[in-house]
């Protein structure tokens, strides 16, 4: 295409170091239309416009730039692109004296990303302010002389990207990708200083204070970053685009405008690009699927942002493997607890953050990573979630969130292990509230949810584990699991039911500091039939009242699943070969520390609550057993 006016000559700014001339050939992306207008003194300013005039993309030539002598690889280490810092040196150009970054895209895939970024810029040009707030700024591209596929493609980025690409005395400075931030040893204070957090900033997330302990500071910063990220992703979704490449490496924090940037959108996909070929229903499913994919990626970002342990590739691989196997994300806490309890640089700060506010963080994480795409939370609902709202904002929790909070609180109280009278009353109260809010009272829900492995957390009828007794031999209980497997036939629902208890027997006369000893296990198996029924409680009933630890008025009846247990088979194994008398004493001590319902399964009469992560069973005497689903 012929240009209006003479081609400008190369102008360079003074510099002590050498300067590099990259390419001077011109080519126009085939996907973009071109319109040329004359400027004063013969300067050519070319604009690419889509049909309808939705905005402009500037065309440059290499003669417009004074290229500095610094070069780096592409953002987050891409090997198929190079980054050059430059200054627009043409006095007649609208961006005269502006610092820019030239991104030289080499491979065919990188060129496709660059051309797609320009198309997205045209699509979003109606709201350029929002675009530049949440995406890396793109001014335009450098023209080439031919349309050959072998020609390089060079994007021209704005000042914010200069902070990503430039070097000073050989040291990288400015902003990093979010991955780089999290890999810094002092990332928290450095990022706080970069964002210049003040009272105005924290008011945007519903907070009214700055500083405080490390947990509070990191939670506040997480809310700022996650809310900014979700606003940017929601901006794309509302304009018919899915990002499809949300990762820590693609998310940057600009020190210029203090916003989270979601990349140049080179892989963004239109929801409706096939609307002429497919039905409306198929387009809606396509839209939901793409949005769900982006939300899952946001969930992975949140997991790494909160849990520093997941920055380790092997830990994150196990984390993804857990999800890809089809395990319910609501069980993530049970799965990650052994990893988070080990000695780590974060000092379990992430665990404390997610456990705050009745476990709201775990709830949001499970909604972002839900196995079924249709169950994943949207950007707007995530922004309203209590985990991302500060204490000054009033949030009306849903019934599902109330159930989650009650269950999370009961689990955390049970993990404290040492139970005083007041604590036992509170846990019993929480269990009763959980039972009243059972969302899966129908028998078909029990048949679907009950199969699996459940870990015993607490019993209202007996203190599980050690007490002040001085038994002989001394037995230390490790874990107690209750497992169900579906063996239903066409006539009736039948479940195989088993109990596995692991323990350590210590022969010392006193409790030693080193609790190592002889390992053993107890296995109990039986079959059970499920049938619908109701559980009748009465506060005047002494056994039920004692199990609750209070005179709390129980509901007149609860819909339950009745369990009818058949014959029971009990076996015990030990690493050593104890005598019969010693084995009997060990078995007796184990039975003292574990609720009787776990040995005599006929004492378990019904289940009063079940969901994807928690189970409550009631014994014949009214005592409640609280379980959490185990995926280990």
PDB file of C-alpha atoms in Angstrom, residues 303-304 306-316 336 339-351:
ATOM      1  CA  UNK A 303      -4.001 -21.160  45.738  1.00  0.00           C
ATOM      2  CA  UNK A 304      -0.392 -20.196  44.977  1.00  0.00           C
ATOM      3  CA  UNK A 306      -2.162 -17.813  49.597  1.00  0.00           C
ATOM      4  CA  UNK A 307      -0.280 -21.102  50.057  1.00  0.00           C
ATOM      5  CA  UNK A 308       3.410 -20.470  49.404  1.00  0.00           C
ATOM      6  CA  UNK A 309       4.097 -24.228  49.686  1.00  0.00           C
ATOM      7  CA  UNK A 310       2.406 -24.702  46.306  1.00  0.00           C
ATOM      8  CA  UNK A 311       5.148 -22.654  44.631  1.00  0.00           C
ATOM      9  CA  UNK A 312       7.199 -25.843  44.841  1.00  0.00           C
ATOM     10  CA  UNK A 313       6.632 -27.689  41.519  1.00  0.00           C
ATOM     11  CA  UNK A 314       6.280 -31.114  43.133  1.00  0.00           C
ATOM     12  CA  UNK A 315       3.738 -29.875  45.703  1.00  0.00           C
ATOM     13  CA  UNK A 316       1.728 -28.107  43.006  1.00  0.00           C
ATOM     14  CA  UNK A 336      -3.227 -30.248  52.253  1.00  0.00           C
ATOM     15  CA  UNK A 339       1.814 -30.479  53.821  1.00  0.00           C
ATOM     16  CA  UNK A 340       0.920 -27.202  55.520  1.00  0.00           C
ATOM     17  CA  UNK A 341       1.788 -28.475  58.990  1.00  0.00           C
ATOM     18  CA  UNK A 342       5.370 -29.195  58.010  1.00  0.00           C
ATOM     19  CA  UNK A 343       8.060 -26.586  58.582  1.00  0.00           C
ATOM     20  CA  UNK A 344       7.762 -24.078  55.756  1.00  0.00           C
ATOM     21  CA  UNK A 345       8.920 -20.515  54.974  1.00  0.00           C
ATOM     22  CA  UNK A 346       5.376 -19.201  55.235  1.00  0.00           C
ATOM     23  CA  UNK A 347       4.929 -20.480  58.802  1.00  0.00           C
ATOM     24  CA  UNK A 348       1.431 -21.768  57.910  1.00  0.00           C
ATOM     25  CA  UNK A 349       0.242 -18.212  57.322  1.00  0.00           C
ATOM     26  CA  UNK A 350      -1.772 -19.442  54.361  1.00  0.00           C
ATOM     27  CA  UNK A 351      -3.587 -21.996  56.513  1.00  0.00           C
TER      28      UNK A 351
END
